[in-house]
PDB file of C-alpha atoms and ligand atoms in Angstrom:
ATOM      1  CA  UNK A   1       9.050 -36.033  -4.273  1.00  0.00           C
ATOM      2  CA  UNK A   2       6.070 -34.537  -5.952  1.00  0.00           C
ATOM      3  CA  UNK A   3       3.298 -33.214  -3.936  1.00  0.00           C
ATOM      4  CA  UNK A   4      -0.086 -35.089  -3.710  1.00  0.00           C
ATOM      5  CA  UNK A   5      -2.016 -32.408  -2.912  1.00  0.00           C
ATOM      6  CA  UNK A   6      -0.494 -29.272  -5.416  1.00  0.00           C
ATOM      7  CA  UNK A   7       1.797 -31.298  -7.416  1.00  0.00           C
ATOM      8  CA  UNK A   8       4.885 -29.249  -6.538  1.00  0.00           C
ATOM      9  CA  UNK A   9       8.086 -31.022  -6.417  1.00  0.00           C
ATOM     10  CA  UNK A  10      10.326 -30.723  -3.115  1.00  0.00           C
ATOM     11  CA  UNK A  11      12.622 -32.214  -0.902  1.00  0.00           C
ATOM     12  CA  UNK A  12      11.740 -33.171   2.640  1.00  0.00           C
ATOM     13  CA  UNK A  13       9.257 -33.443   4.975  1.00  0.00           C
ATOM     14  CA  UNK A  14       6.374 -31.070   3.754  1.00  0.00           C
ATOM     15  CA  UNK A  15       5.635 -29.588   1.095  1.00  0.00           C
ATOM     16  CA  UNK A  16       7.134 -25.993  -0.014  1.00  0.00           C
ATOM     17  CA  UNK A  17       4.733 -25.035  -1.607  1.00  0.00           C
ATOM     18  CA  UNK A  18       0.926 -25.395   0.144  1.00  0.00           C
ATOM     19  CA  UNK A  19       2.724 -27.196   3.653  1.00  0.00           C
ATOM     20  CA  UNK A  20       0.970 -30.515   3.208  1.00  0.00           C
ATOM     21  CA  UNK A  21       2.971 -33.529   4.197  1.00  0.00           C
ATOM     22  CA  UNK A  22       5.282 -35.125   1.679  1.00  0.00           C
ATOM     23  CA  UNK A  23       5.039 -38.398   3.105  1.00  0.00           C
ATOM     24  CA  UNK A  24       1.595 -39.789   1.484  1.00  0.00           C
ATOM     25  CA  UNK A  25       0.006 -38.190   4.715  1.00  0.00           C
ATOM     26  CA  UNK A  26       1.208 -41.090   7.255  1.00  0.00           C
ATOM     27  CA  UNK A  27       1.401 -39.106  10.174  1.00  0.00           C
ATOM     28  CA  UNK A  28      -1.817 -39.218  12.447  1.00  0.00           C
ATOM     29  CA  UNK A  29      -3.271 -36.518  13.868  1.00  0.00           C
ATOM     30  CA  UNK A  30      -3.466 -37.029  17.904  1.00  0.00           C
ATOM     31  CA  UNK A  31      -7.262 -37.892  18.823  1.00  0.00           C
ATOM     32  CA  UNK A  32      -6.634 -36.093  21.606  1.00  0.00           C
ATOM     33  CA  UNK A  33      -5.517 -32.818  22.486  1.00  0.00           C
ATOM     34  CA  UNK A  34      -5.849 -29.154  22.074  1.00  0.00           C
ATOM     35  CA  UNK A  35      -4.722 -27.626  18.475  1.00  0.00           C
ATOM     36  CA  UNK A  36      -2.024 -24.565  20.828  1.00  0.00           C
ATOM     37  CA  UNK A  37      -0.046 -27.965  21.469  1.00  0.00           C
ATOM     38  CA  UNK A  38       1.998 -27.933  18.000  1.00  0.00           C
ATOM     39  CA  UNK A  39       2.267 -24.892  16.296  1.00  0.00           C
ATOM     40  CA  UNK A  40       0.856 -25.516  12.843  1.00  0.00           C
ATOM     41  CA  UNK A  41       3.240 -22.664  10.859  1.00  0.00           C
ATOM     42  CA  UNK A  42       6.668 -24.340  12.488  1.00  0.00           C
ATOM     43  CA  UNK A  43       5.455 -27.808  13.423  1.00  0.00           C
ATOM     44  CA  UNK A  44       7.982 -27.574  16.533  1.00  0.00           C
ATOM     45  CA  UNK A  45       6.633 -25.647  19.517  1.00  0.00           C
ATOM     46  CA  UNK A  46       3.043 -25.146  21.358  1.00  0.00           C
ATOM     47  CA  UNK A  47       1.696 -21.992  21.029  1.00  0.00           C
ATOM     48  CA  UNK A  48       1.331 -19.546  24.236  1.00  0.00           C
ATOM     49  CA  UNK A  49      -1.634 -17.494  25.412  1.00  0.00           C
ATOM     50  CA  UNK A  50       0.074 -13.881  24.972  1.00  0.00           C
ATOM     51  CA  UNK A  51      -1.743 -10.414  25.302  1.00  0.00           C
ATOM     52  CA  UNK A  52      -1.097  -8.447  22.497  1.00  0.00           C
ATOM     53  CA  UNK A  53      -1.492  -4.276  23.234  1.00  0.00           C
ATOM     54  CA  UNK A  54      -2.667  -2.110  20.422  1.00  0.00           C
ATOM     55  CA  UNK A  55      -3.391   2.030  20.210  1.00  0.00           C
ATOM     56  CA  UNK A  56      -0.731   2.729  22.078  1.00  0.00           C
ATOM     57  CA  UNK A  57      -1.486   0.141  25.037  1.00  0.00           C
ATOM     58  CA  UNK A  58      -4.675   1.342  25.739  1.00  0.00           C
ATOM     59  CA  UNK A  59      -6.542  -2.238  24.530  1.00  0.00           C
ATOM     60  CA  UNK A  60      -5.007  -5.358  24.444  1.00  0.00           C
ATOM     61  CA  UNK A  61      -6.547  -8.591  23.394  1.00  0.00           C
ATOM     62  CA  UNK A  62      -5.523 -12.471  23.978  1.00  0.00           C
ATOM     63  CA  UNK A  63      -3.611 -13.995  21.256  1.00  0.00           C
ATOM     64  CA  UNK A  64      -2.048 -17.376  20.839  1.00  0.00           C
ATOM     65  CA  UNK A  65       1.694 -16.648  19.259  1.00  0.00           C
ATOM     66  CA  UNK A  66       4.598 -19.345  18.806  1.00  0.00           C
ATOM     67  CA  UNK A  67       7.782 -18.379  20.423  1.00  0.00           C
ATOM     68  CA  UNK A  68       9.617 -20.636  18.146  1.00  0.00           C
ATOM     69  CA  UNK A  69       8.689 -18.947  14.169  1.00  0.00           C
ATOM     70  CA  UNK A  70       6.655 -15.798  15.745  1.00  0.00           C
ATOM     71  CA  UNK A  71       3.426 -17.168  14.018  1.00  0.00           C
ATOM     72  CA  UNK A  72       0.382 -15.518  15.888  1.00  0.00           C
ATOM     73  CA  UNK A  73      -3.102 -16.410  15.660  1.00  0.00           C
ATOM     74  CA  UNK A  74      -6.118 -14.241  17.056  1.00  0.00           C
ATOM     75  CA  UNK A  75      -9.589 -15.430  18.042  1.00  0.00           C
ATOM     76  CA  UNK A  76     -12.330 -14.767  15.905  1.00  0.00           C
ATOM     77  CA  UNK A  77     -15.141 -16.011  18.122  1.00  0.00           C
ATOM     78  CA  UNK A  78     -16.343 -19.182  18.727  1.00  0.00           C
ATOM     79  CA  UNK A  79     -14.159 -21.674  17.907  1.00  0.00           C
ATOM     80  CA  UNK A  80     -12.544 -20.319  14.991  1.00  0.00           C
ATOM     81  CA  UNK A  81      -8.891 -18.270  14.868  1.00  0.00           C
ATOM     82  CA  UNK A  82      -7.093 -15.979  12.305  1.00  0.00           C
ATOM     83  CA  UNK A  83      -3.386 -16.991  11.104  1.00  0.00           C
ATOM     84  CA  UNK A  84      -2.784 -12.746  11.230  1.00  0.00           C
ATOM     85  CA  UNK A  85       0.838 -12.770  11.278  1.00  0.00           C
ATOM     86  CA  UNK A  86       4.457 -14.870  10.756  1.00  0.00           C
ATOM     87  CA  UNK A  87       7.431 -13.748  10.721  1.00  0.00           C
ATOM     88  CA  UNK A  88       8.792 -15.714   7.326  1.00  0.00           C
ATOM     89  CA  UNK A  89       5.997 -14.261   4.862  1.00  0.00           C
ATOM     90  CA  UNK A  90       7.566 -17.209   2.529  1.00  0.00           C
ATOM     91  CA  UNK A  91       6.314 -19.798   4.705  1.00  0.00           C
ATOM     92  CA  UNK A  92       4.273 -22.302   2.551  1.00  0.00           C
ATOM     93  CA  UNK A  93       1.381 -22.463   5.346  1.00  0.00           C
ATOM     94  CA  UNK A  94       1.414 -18.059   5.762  1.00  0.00           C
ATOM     95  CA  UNK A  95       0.978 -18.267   1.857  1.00  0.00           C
ATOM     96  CA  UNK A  96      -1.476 -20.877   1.866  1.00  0.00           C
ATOM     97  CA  UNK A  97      -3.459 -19.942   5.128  1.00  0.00           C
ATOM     98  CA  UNK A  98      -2.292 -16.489   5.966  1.00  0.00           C
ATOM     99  CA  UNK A  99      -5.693 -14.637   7.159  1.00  0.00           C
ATOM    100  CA  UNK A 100      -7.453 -17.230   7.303  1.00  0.00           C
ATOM    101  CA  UNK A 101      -9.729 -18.135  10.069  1.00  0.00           C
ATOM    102  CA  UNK A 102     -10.414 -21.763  10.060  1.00  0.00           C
ATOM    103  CA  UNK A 103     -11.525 -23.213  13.398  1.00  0.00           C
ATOM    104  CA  UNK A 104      -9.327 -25.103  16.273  1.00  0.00           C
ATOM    105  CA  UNK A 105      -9.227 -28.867  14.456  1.00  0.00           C
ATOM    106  CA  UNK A 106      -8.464 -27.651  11.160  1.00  0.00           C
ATOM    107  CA  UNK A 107      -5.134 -25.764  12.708  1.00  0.00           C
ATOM    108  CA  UNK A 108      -4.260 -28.956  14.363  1.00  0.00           C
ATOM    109  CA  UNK A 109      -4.670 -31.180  10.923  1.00  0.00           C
ATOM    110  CA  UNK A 110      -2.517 -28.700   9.019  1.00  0.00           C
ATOM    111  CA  UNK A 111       0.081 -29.015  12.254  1.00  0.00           C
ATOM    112  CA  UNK A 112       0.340 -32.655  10.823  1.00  0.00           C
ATOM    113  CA  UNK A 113       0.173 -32.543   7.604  1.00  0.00           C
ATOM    114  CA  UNK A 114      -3.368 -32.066   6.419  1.00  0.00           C
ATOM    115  CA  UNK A 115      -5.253 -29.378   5.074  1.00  0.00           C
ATOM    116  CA  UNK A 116      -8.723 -27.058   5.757  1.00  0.00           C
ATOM    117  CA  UNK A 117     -11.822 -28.170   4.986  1.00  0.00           C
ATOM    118  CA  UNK A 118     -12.265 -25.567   2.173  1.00  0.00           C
ATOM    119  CA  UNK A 119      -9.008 -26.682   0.340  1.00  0.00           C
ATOM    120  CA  UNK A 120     -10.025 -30.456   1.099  1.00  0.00           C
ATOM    121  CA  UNK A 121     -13.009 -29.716  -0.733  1.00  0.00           C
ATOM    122  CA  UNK A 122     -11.635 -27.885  -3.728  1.00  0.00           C
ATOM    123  CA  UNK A 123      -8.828 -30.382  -3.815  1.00  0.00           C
ATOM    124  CA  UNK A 124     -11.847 -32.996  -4.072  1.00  0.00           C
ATOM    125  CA  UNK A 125     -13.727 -31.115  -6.519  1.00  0.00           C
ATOM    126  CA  UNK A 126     -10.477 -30.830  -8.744  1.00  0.00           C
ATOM    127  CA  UNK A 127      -9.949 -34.377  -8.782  1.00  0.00           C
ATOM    128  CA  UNK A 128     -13.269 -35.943  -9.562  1.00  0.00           C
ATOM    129  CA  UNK A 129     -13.889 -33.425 -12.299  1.00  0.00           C
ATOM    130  CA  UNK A 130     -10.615 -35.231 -13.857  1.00  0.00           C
ATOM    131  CA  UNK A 131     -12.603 -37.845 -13.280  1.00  0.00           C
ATOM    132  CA  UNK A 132     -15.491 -37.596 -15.151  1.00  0.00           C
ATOM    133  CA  UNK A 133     -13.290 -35.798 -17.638  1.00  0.00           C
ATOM    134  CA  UNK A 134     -11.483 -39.067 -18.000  1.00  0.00           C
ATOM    135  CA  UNK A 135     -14.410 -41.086 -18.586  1.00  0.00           C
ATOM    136  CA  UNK A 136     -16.024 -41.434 -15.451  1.00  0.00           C
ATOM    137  CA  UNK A 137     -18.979 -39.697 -15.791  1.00  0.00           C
ATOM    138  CA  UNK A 138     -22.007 -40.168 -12.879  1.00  0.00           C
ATOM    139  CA  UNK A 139     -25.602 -40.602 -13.899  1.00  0.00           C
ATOM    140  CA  UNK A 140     -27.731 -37.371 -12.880  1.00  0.00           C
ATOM    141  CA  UNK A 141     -31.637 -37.667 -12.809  1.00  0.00           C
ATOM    142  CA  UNK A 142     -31.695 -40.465 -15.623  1.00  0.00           C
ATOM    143  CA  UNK A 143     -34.802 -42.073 -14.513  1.00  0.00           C
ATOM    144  CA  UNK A 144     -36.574 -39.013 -15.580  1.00  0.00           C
ATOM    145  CA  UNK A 145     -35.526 -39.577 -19.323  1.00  0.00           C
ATOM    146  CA  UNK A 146     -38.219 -38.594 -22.272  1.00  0.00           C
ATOM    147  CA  UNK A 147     -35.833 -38.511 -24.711  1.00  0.00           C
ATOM    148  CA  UNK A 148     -36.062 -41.284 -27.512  1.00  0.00           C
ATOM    149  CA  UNK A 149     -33.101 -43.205 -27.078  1.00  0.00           C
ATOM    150  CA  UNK A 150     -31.414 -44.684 -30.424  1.00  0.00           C
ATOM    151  CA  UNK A 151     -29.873 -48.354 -30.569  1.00  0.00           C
ATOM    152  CA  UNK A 152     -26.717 -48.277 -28.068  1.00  0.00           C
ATOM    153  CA  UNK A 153     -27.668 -45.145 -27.019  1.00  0.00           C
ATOM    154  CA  UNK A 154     -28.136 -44.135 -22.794  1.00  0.00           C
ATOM    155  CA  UNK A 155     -29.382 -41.341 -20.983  1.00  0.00           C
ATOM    156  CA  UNK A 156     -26.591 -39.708 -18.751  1.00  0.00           C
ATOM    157  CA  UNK A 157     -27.799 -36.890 -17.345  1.00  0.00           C
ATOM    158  CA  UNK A 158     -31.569 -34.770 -17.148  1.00  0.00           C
ATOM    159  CA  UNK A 159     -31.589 -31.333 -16.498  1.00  0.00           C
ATOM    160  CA  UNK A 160     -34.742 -29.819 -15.862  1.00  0.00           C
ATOM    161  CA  UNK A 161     -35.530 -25.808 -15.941  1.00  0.00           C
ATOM    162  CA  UNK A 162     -33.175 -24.884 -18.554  1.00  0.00           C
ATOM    163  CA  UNK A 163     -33.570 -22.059 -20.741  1.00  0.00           C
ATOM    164  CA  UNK A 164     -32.612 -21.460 -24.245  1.00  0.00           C
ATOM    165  CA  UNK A 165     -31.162 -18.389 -25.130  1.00  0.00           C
ATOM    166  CA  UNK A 166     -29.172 -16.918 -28.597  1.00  0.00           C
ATOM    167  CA  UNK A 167     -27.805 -13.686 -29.668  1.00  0.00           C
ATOM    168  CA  UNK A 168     -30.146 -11.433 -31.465  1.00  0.00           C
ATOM    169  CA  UNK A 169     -27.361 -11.106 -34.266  1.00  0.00           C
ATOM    170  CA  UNK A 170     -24.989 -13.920 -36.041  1.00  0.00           C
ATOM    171  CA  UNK A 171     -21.455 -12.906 -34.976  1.00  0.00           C
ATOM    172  CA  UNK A 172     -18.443 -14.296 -37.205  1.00  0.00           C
ATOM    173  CA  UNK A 173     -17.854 -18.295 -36.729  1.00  0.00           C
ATOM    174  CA  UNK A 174     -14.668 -19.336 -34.798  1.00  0.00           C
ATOM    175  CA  UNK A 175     -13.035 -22.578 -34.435  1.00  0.00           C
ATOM    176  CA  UNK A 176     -14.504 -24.235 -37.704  1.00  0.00           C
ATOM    177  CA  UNK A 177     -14.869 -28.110 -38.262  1.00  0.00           C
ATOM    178  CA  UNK A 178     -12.704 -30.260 -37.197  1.00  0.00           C
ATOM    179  CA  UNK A 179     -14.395 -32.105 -34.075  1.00  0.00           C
ATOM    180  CA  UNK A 180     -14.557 -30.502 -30.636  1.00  0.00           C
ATOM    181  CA  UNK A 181     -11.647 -28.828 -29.340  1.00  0.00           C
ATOM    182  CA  UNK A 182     -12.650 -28.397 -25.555  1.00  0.00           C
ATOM    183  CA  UNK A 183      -9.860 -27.549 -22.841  1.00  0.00           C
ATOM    184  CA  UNK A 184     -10.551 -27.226 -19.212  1.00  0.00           C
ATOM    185  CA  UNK A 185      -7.615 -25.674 -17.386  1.00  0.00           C
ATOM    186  CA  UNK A 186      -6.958 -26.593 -13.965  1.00  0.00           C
ATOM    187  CA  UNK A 187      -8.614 -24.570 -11.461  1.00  0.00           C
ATOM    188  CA  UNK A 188     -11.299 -22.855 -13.809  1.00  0.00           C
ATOM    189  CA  UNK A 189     -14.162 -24.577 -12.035  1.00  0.00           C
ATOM    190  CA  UNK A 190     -13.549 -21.731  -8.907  1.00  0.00           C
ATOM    191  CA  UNK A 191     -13.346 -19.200 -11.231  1.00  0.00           C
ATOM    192  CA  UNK A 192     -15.866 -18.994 -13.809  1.00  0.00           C
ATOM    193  CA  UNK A 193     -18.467 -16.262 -13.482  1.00  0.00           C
ATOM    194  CA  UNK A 194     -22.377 -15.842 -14.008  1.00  0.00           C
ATOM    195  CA  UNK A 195     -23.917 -15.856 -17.124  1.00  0.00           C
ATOM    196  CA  UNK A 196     -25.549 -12.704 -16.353  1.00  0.00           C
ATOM    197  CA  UNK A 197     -21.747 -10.921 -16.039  1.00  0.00           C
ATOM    198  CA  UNK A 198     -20.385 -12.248 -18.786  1.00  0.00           C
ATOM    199  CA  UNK A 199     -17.763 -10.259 -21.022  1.00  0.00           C
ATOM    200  CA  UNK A 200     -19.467  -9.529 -24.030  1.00  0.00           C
ATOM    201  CA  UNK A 201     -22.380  -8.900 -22.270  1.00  0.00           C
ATOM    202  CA  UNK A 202     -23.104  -5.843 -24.854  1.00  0.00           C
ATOM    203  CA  UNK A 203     -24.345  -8.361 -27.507  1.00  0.00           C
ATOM    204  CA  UNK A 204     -28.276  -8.946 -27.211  1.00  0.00           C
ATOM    205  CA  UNK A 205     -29.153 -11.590 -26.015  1.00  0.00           C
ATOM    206  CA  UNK A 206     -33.007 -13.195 -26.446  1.00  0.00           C
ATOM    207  CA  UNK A 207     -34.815 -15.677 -24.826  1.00  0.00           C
ATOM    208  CA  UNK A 208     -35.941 -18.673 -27.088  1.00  0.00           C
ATOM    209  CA  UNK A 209     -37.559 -21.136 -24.855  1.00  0.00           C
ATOM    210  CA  UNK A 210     -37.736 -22.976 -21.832  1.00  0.00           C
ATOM    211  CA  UNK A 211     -37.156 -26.724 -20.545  1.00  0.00           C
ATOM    212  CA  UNK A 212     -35.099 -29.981 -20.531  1.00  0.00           C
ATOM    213  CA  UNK A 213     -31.682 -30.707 -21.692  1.00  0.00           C
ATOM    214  CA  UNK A 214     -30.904 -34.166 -21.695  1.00  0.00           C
ATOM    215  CA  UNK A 215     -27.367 -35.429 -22.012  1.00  0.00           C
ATOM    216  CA  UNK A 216     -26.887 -39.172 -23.305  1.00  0.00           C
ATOM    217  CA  UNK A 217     -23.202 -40.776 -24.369  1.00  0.00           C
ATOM    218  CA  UNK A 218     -24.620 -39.775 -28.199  1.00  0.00           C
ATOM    219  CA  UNK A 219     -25.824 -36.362 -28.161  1.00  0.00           C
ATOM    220  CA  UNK A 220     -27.517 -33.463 -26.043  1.00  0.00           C
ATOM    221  CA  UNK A 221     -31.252 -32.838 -26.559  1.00  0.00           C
ATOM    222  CA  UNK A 222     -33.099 -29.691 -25.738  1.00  0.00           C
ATOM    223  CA  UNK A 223     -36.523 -30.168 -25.435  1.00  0.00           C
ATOM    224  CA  UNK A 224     -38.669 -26.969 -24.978  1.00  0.00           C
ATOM    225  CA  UNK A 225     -42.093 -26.169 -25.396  1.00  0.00           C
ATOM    226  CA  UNK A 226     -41.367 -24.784 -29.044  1.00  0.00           C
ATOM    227  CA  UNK A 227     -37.969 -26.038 -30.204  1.00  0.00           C
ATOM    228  CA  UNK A 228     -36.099 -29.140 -29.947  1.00  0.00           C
ATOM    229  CA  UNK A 229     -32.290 -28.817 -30.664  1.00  0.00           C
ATOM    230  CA  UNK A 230     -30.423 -32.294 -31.217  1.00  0.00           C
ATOM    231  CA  UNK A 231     -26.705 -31.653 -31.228  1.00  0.00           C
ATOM    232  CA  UNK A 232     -24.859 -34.615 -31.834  1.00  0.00           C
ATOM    233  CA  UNK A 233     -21.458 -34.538 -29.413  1.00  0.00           C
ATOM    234  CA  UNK A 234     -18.803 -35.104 -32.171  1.00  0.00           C
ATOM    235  CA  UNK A 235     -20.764 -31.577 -33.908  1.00  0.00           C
ATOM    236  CA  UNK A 236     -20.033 -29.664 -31.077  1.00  0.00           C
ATOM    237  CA  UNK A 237     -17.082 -27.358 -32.160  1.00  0.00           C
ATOM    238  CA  UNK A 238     -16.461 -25.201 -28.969  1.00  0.00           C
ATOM    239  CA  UNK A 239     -18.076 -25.091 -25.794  1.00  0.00           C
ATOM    240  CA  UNK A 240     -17.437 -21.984 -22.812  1.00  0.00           C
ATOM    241  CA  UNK A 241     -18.603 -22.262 -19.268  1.00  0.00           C
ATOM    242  CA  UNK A 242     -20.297 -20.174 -16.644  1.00  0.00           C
ATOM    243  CA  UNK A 243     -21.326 -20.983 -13.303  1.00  0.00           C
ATOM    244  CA  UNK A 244     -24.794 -21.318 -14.041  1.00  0.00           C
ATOM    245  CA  UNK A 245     -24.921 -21.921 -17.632  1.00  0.00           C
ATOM    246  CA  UNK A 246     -22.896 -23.897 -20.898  1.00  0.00           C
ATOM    247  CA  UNK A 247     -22.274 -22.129 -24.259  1.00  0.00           C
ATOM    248  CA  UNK A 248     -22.657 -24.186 -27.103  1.00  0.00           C
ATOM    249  CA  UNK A 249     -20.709 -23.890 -30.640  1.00  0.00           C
ATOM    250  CA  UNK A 250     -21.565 -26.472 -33.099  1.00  0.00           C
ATOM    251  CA  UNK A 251     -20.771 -27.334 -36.803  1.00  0.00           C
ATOM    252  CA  UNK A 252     -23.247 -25.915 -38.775  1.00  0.00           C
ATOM    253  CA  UNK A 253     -24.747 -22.829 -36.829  1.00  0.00           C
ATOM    254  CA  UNK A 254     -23.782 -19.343 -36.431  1.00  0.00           C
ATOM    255  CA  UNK A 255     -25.008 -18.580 -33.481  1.00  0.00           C
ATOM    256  CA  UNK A 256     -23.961 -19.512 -30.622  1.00  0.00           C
ATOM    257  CA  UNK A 257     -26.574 -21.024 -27.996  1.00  0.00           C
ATOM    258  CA  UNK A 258     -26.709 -20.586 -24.207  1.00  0.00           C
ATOM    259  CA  UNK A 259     -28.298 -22.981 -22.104  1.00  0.00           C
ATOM    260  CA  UNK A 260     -28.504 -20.828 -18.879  1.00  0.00           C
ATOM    261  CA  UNK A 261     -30.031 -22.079 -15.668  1.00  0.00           C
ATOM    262  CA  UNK A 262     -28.264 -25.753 -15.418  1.00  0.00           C
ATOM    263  CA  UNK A 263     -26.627 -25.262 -11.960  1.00  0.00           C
ATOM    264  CA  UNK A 264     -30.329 -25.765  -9.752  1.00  0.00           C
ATOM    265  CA  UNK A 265     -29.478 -29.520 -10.312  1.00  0.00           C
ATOM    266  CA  UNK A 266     -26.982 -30.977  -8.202  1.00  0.00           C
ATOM    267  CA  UNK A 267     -24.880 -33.704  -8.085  1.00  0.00           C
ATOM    268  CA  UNK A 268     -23.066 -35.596  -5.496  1.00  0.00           C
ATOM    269  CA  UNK A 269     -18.984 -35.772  -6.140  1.00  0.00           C
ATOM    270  CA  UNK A 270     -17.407 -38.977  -3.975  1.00  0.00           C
ATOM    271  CA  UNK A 271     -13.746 -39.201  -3.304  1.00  0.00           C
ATOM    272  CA  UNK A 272     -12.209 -40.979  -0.852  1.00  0.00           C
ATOM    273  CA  UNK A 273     -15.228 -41.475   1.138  1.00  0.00           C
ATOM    274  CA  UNK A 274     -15.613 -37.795   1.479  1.00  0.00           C
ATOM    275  CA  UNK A 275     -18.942 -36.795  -0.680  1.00  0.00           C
ATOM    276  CA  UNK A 276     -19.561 -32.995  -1.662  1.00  0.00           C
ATOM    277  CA  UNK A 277     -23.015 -31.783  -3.510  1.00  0.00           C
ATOM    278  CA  UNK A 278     -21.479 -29.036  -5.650  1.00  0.00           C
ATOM    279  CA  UNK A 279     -24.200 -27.424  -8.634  1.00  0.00           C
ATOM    280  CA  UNK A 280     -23.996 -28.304 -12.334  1.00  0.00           C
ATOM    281  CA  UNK A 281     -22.042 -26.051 -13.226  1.00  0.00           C
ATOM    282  CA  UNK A 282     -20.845 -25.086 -16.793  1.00  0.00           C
ATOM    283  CA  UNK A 283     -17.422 -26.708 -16.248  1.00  0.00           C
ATOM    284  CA  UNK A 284     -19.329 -29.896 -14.884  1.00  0.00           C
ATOM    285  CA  UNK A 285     -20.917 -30.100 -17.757  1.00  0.00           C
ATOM    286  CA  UNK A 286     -18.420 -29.690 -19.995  1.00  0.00           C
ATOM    287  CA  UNK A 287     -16.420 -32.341 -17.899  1.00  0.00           C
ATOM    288  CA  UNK A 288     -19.470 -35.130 -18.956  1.00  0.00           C
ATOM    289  CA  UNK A 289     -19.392 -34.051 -22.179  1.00  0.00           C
ATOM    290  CA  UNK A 290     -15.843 -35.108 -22.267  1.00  0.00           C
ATOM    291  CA  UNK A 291     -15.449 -37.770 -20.622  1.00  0.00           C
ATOM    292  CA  UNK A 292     -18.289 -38.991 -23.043  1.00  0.00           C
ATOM    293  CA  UNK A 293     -16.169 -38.365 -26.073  1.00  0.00           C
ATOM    294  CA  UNK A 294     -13.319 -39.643 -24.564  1.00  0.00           C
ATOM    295  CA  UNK A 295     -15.079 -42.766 -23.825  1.00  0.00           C
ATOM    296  CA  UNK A 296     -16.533 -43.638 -27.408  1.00  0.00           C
ATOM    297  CA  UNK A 297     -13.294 -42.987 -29.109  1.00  0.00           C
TER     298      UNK A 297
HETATM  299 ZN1   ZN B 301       1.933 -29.063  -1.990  1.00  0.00          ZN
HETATM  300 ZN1   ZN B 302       5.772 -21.786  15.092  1.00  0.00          ZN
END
């Protein structure tokens, strides 16, 4: 049975790899109740209140260990505790949680099945990105539109406060012609880095102007106070995210243009009645763009 939650493909009850349950999550988690009652590396035994001694005996503090798998879990203040040691290192909840201090409810929801806020919310993220990758693709700030819209054309998304930036020198052209060729990998959405650190960050880079980029299902439009730059989306010939900015290569031009500053709007990502307000990041973006193309072909 593959997992729902990290795709892996196992036998039984929970997953092997991240510990969620197999089962399409049908087993509840008690309303009631204190998290020690079901150990959440094992799933068998309560955990016990133990004292644990360190240097030599001469401190001790108050742990909560399982006398079943040896899983121990130490108090980090308020109502938050630290998986800090199991005995099987190749449990799937050690490798998924191991040092991690999540608080008293989340420990009981992974007991049965379920997972920490913080994965819930990646796992989320992950998802609705496919989403709007797909063809799904949410309206952002539309109603403040100035963009001219063509016959069949709408706006999809407004982003204000965006600068314009290009290399002071035209570097050699990659990925010629041929339509966009955009990949997003799994997981690259946690991973991408500032514009400010990015790798080639010896090439000069100069300010060109400042203000809106509007996304419609057509094109992108940059409207600043000197320069407008219409790229139609089907011109767009490579495309490289940061957190706070979207590279553009396009058919045509040699250099390459940053739009830097697009993650101070937010949107709101829905799934499953959970919502999350994440930035606009350079893989957002490049998720709209698309699910745009995707959608007119
Ligand atoms: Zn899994
Ligand atoms: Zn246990």
């Amino acid at each position: 049975m593959r997992c729902s939650v990290c795709g892996f493909e196992n036998e039984g009850r929970y997953c092997n790899n991240c510990g969620a349950l197999l089962t399409g999550g049908t087993e509840a988690v008690p309303a009631t109740g204190s998290w020690l009652e079901r150990c959440p590396v094992c799933r068998t035994r309560p955990l016990e209140e133990t004292v644990s001694r360190r240097f030599l005996g001469l401190t001790s503090r108050q742990v909560y260990a399982c006398p079943g798998c040896g899983a121990t879990f130490t108090p980090e203040g308020g109502e938050a505790f630290r998986l800090s040691k199991a005995a099987d290192q190749s449990n799937p909840i050690w490798k998924t949680y191991g040092n991690q201090t999540l608080t008293g409810g989340e420990w009981r929801r992974i007991a049965h099945g379920g997972v920490s806020d913080a994965r819930q919310r990646a796992l989320d993220i992950e998802y609705a990105l496919g989403e709007i990758q797909k063809g799904s693709v949410p309206e952002l700030r539309v109603e403040a539109n100035a963009v001219l819209l063509k016959r069949g054309e709408r706006a999809v998304a407004v982003i204000p406060g965006v600068t314009l930036k290009e290399p002071r020198s035209v570097r050699k052209t990659y990925g010629g012609g041929g339509g966009p060729s955009i990949r997003i990998a799994k997981g690259v959405y946690f991973r991408t880095g500032g514009f400010a650190s990015r790798s080639e960050s010896h090439e000069e880079i100069r300010e060109i102007d400042s203000g809106t980029l509007t996304l419609t299902n057509r094109r992108m439009v940059f409207t600043g106070a000197k320069r407008t730059v219409n790229v139609p989306l089907g011109k767009i010939v490579g495309m490289e995210p940061y957190r706070d900015a979207i590279a553009i290569n396009r058919d045509g031009k040699q250099r390459t243009e940053y739009y830097t500053g697009i993650d101070t709007t937010r949107l709101t990502l829905g799934v499953a009645g959970r919502t999350h307000v994440v930035p606009l990041s350079g893989v957002v973006f490049m998720c709209m763009v698309q699910g745009l193309l995707n959608r007119e072909e």
